[in-house]
CSV table of C-alpha atoms and ligand atoms in Angstrom, one decimal:
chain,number,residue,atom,x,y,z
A,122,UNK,CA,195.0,-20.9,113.2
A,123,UNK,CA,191.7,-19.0,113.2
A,124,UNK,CA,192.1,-15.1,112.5
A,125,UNK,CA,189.8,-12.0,113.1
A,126,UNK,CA,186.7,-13.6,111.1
A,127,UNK,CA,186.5,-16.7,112.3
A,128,UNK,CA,186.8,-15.2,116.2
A,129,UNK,CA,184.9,-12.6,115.2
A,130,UNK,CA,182.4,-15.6,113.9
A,131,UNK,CA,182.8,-17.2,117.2
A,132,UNK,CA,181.9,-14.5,119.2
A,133,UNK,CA,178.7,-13.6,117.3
A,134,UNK,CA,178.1,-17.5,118.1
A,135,UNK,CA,178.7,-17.0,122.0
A,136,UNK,CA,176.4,-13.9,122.3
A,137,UNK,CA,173.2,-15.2,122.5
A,138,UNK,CA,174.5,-18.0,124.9
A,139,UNK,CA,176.8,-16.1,127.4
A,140,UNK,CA,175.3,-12.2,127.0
A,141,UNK,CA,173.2,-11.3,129.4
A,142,UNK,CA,173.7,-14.6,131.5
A,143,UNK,CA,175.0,-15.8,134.5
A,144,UNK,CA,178.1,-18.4,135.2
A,145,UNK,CA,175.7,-20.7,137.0
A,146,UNK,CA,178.4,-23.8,137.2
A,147,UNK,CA,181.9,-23.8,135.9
A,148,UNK,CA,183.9,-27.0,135.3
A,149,UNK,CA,187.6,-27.0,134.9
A,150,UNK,CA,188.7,-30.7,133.6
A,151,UNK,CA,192.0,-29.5,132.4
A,152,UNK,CA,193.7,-26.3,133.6
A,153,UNK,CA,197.1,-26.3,132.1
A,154,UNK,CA,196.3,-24.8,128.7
A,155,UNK,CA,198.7,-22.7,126.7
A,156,UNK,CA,198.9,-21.1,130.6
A,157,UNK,CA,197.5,-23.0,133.7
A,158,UNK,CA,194.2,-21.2,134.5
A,159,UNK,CA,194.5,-18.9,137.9
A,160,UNK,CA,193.0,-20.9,141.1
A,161,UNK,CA,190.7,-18.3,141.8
A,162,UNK,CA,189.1,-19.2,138.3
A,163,UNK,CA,186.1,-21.0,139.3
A,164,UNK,CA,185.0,-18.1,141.9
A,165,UNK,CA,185.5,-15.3,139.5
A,166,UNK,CA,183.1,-16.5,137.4
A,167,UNK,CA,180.7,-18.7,139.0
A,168,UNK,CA,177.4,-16.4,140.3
A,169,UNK,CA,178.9,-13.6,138.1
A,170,UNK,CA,176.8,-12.1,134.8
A,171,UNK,CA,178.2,-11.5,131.4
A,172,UNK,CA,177.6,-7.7,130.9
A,173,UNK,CA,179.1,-8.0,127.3
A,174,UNK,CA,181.1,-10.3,125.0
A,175,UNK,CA,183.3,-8.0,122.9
A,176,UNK,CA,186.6,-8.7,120.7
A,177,UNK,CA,190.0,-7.3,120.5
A,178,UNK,CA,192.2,-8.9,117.7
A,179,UNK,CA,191.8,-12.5,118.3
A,180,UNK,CA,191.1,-12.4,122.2
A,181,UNK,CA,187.6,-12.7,123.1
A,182,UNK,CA,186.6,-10.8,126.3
A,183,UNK,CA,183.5,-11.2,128.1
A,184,UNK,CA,183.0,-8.0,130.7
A,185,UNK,CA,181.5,-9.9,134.0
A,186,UNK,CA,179.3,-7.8,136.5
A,187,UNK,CA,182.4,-8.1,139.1
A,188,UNK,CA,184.2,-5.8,136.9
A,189,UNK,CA,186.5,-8.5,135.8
A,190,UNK,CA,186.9,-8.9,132.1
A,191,UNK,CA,187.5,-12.9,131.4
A,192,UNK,CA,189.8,-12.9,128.4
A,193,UNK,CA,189.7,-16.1,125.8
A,194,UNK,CA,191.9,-17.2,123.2
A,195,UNK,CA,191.4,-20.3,120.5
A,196,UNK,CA,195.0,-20.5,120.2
A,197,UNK,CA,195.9,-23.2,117.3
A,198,UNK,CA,192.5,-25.8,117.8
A,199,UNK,CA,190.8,-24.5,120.0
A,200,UNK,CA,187.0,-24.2,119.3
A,201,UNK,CA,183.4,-23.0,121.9
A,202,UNK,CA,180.4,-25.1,121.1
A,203,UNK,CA,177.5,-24.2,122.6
A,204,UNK,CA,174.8,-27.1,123.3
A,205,UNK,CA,171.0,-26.6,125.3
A,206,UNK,CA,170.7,-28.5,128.4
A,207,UNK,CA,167.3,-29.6,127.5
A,208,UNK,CA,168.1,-30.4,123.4
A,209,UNK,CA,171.4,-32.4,123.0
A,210,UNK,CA,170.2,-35.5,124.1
A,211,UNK,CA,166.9,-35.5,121.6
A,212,UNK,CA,169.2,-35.1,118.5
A,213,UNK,CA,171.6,-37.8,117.7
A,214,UNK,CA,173.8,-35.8,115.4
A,215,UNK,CA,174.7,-33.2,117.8
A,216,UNK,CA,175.1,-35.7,120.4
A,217,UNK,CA,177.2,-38.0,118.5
A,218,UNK,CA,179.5,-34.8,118.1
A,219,UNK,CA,179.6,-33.8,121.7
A,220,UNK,CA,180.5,-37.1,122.6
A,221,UNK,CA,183.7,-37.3,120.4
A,222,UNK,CA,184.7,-34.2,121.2
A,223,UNK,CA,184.0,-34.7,125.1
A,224,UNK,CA,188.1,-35.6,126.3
A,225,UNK,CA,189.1,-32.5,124.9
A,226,UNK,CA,186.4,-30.5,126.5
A,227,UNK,CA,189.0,-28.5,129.2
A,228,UNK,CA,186.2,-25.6,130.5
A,229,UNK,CA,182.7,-25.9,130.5
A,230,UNK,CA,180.0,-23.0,131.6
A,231,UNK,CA,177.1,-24.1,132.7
A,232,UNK,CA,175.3,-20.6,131.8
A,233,UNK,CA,171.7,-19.6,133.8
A,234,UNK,CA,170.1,-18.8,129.8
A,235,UNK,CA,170.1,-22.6,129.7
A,236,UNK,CA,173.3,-22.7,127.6
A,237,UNK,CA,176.2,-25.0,128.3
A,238,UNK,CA,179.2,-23.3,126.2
A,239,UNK,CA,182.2,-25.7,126.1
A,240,UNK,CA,186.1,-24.9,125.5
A,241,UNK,CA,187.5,-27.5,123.2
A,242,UNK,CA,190.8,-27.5,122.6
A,243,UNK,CA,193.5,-30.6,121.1
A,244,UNK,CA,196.5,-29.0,121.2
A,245,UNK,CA,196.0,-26.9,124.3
A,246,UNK,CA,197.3,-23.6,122.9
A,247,UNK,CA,194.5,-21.9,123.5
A,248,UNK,CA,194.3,-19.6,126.5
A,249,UNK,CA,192.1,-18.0,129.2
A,250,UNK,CA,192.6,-15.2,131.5
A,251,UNK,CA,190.6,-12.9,134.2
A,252,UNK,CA,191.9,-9.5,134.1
A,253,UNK,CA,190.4,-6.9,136.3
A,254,UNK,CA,188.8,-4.4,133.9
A,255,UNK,CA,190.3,-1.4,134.7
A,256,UNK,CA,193.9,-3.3,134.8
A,257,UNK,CA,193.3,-4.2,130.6
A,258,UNK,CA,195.6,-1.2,129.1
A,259,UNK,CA,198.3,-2.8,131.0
A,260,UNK,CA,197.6,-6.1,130.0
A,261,UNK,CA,200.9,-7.8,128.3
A,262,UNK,CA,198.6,-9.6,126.0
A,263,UNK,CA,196.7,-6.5,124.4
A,264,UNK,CA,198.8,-3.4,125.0
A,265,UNK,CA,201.2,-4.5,122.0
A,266,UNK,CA,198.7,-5.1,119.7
A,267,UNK,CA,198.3,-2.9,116.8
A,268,UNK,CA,194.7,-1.2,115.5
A,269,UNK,CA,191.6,-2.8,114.8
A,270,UNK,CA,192.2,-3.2,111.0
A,271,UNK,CA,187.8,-3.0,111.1
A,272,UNK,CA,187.6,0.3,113.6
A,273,UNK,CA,187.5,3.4,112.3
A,274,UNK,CA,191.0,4.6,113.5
A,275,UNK,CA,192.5,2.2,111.2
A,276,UNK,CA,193.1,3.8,107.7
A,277,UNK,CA,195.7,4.1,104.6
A,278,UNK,CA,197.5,7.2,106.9
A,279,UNK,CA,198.0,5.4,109.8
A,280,UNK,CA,199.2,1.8,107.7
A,281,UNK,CA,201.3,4.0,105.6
A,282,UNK,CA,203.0,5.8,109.2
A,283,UNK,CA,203.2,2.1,110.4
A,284,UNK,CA,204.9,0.9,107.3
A,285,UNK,CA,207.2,4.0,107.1
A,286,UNK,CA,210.8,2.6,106.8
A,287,UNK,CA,210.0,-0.8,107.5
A,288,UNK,CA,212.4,-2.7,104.8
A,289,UNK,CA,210.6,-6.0,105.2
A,290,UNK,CA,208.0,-7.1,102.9
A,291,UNK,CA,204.3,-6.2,102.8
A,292,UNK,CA,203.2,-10.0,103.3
A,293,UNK,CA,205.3,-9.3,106.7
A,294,UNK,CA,204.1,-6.3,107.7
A,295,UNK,CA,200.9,-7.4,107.7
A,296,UNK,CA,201.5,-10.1,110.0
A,297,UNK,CA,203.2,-8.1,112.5
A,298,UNK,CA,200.4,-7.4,114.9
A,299,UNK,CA,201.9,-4.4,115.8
A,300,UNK,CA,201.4,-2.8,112.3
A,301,UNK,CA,197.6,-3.9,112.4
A,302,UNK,CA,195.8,-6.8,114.7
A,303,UNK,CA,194.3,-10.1,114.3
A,304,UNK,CA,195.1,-10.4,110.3
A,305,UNK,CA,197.3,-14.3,109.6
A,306,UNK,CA,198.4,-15.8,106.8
A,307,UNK,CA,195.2,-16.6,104.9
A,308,UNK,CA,193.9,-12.8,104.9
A,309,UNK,CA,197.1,-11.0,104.5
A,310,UNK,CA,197.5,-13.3,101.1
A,311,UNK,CA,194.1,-12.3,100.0
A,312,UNK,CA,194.0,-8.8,100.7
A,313,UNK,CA,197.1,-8.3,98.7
A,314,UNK,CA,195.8,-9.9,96.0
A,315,UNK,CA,192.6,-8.2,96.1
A,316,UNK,CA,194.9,-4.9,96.2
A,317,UNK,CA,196.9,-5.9,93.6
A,318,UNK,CA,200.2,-5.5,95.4
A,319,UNK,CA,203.4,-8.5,95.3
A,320,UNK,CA,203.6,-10.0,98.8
A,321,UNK,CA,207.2,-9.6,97.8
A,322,UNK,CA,207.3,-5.6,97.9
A,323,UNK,CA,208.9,-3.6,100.1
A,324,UNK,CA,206.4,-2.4,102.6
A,325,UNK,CA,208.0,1.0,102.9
A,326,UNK,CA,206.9,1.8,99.1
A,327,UNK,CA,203.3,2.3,100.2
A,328,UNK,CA,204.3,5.6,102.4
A,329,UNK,CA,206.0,8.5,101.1
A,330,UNK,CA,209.5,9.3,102.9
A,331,UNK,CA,207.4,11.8,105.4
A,332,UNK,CA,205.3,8.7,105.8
A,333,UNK,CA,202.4,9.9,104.3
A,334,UNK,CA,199.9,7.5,102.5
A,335,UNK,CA,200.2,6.6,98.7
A,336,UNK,CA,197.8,5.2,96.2
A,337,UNK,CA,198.9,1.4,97.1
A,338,UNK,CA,198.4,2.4,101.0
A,339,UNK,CA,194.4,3.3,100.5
A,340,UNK,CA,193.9,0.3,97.8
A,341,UNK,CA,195.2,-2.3,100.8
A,342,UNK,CA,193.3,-0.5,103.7
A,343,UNK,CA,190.2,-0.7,101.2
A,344,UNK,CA,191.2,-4.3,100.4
A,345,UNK,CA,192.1,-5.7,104.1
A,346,UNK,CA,188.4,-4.3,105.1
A,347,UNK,CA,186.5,-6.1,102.4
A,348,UNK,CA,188.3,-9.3,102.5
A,349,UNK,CA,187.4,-9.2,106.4
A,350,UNK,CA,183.7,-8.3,106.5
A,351,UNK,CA,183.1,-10.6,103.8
A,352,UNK,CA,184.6,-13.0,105.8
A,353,UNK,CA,182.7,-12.1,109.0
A,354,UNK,CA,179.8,-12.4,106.5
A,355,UNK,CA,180.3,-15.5,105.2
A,356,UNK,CA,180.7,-16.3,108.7
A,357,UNK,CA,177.6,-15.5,110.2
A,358,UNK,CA,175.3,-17.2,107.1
A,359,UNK,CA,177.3,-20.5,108.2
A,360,UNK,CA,176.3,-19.7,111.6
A,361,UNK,CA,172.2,-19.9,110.0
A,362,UNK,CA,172.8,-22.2,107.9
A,363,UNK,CA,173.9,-24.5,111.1
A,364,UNK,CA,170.8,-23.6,112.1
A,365,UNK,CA,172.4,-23.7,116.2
A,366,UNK,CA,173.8,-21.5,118.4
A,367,UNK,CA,177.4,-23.2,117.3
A,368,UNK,CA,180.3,-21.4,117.6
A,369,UNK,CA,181.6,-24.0,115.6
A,370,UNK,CA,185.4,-22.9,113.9
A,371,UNK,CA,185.0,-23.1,110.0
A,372,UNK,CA,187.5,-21.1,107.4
A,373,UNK,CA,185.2,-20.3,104.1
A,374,UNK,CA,187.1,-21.7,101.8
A,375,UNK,CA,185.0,-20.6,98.8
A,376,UNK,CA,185.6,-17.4,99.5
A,377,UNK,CA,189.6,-17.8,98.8
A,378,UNK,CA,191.3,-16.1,95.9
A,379,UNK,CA,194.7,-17.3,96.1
A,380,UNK,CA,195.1,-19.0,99.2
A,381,UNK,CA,195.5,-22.8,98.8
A,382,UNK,CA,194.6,-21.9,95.3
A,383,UNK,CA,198.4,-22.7,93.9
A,384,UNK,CA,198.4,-24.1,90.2
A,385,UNK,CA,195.1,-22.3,89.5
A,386,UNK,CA,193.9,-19.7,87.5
A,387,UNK,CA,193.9,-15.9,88.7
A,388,UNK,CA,190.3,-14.7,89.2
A,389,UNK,CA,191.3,-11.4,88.5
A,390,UNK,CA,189.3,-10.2,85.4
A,391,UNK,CA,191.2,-10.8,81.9
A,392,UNK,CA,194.6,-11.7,84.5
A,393,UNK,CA,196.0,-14.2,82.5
A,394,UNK,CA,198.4,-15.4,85.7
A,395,UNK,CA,198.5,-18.8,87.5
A,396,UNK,CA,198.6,-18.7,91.3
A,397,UNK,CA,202.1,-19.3,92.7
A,398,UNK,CA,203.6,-19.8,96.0
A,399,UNK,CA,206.3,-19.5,97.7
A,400,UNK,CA,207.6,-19.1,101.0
A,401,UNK,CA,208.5,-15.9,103.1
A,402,UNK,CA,209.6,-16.0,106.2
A,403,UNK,CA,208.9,-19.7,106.8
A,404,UNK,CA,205.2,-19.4,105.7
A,405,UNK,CA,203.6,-20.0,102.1
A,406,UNK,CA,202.3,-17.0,100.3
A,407,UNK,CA,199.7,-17.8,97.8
A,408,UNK,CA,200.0,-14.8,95.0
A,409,UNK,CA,199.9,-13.7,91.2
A,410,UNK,CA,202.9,-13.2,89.7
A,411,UNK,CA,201.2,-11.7,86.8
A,412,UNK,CA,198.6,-8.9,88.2
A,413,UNK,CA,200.0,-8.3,91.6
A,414,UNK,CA,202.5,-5.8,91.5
B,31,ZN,ZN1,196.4,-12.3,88.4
């Protein structure tokens, strides 16, 4: 399931497409995703222009010049590629790729920048939604969520306050997107083990009984940001490298510590551990038994 960097990654994809642009055409060939798309989708968006393309967790939401916000979620499969009107057809490659894709293509925009941006999505728990903008504090889907673990708001005080009696484990809490949004199972394993810290610890220890913030509480805020931006980062140079305006879904595999990595050596320096996992609350966790403590 794709996390914070790779929507992140997708919306950085979309933004030269959709920004700026109008919904000239919209096709619907499947409404029934995760929820069946509203009736009135087609005329919300179609003569409408995309006044920004922003992020909240793992929703995308595109602010439209009606004062609607149309709100987008990947869900398990779900993926945008973005093709030129004018280009697919003269390059075999990206051709070949639309067409294999093309039954699970459920939304298409047909954008006035010359962009068609498509919604593909397998397993059809992805999602989309128009939400009038000035109705999106009270939106069910958002107003739960947790901080922006990448905004400035979101620091070792405020984990430590959210972690303060909380007698599950750290792996946990950072999966509860209440505690902090848009972090899953790949990111939470490596920005404990970029902090050091078991999966397995209580996540009340990093908080002080007054909840205040200890040592353990700034190393993972410092650890959940790196592990995120140089995701994002590794993100965007795949995004060049492609050398298309392809929102393409990719996890950067490289760039994993632990994750995936069991049987293998620690890459923490002179950490003479072997990466071990085990399962916690139905999902592996990818750790060092040696330097994470
Ligand atoms: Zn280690």
């Amino acid at each position: 399931m794709p996390e914070l960097p790779e929507v992140e990654t997708v919306r950085r994809g979309l933004e030269p497409a959709m920004d700026g642009a109008r919904f000239a055409k919209v096709d619907v060939h499947r409404g029934d995703l995760r929820w069946p798309l509203p009736k009135d989708f087609k005329e919300r968006l179609q003569g409408k222009t995309v006044t920004g393309l922003g992020r909240r967790a793992k929703y995308l939401l595109a602010d439209l010049s009606s004062g609607d916000v149309l709100l987008m979620h990947l869900g398990m499969s779900g993926s945008f590629h973005v093709f030129r009107e004018a280009g697919v057809k003269k390059l075999a490659r990206f051709y070949h790729e639309r067409e294999k894709h093309a039954t699970h293509d459920h939304v298409v925009f047909h954008m006035s920048s010359g962009a068609v941006v498509t919604f593909n999505d397998p397993r059809r728990f992805g999602s989309m939604k128009i939400v009038p903008r000035g109705k999106l504090d009270y939106e069910p889907l958002l107003s739960r969520l947790g901080p922006e673990p990448l905004g400035n708001a979101f620091d070792a005080a405020m984990l430590a306050a959210a972690c303060t009696g909380k007698k599950t484990s750290l792996k946990a809490a950072l999966l509860d997107q209440r505690v902090v949004a848009g972090i899953g199972n790949i990111y939470a394993c490596e920005a404990l083990h970029r902090a050091l810290l078991s999966p397995k610890r209580i996540a009340s220890t990093i908080a002080s009984k007054s909840g205040a913030p200890n040592e353990r509480a700034e190393r993972l805020v410092d650890s959940i940001k790196a592990v995120l931006n140089d995701a994002i980062k590794a993100g965007g140079s795949s995004l060049r490298d492609h050398k298309r305006p392809d929102g393409d879904l990719g996890y950067f595999q490289h760039h994993f510590r632990v994750y995936d990595r069991e049987g293998e050596r620690c890459v923490t320096p002179r950490c003479p551990g072997i990466v071990k996992r085990i399962v916690q609350n139905g999902r592996s966790t990818f750790y060092c038994p040696i330097c994470q403590k």
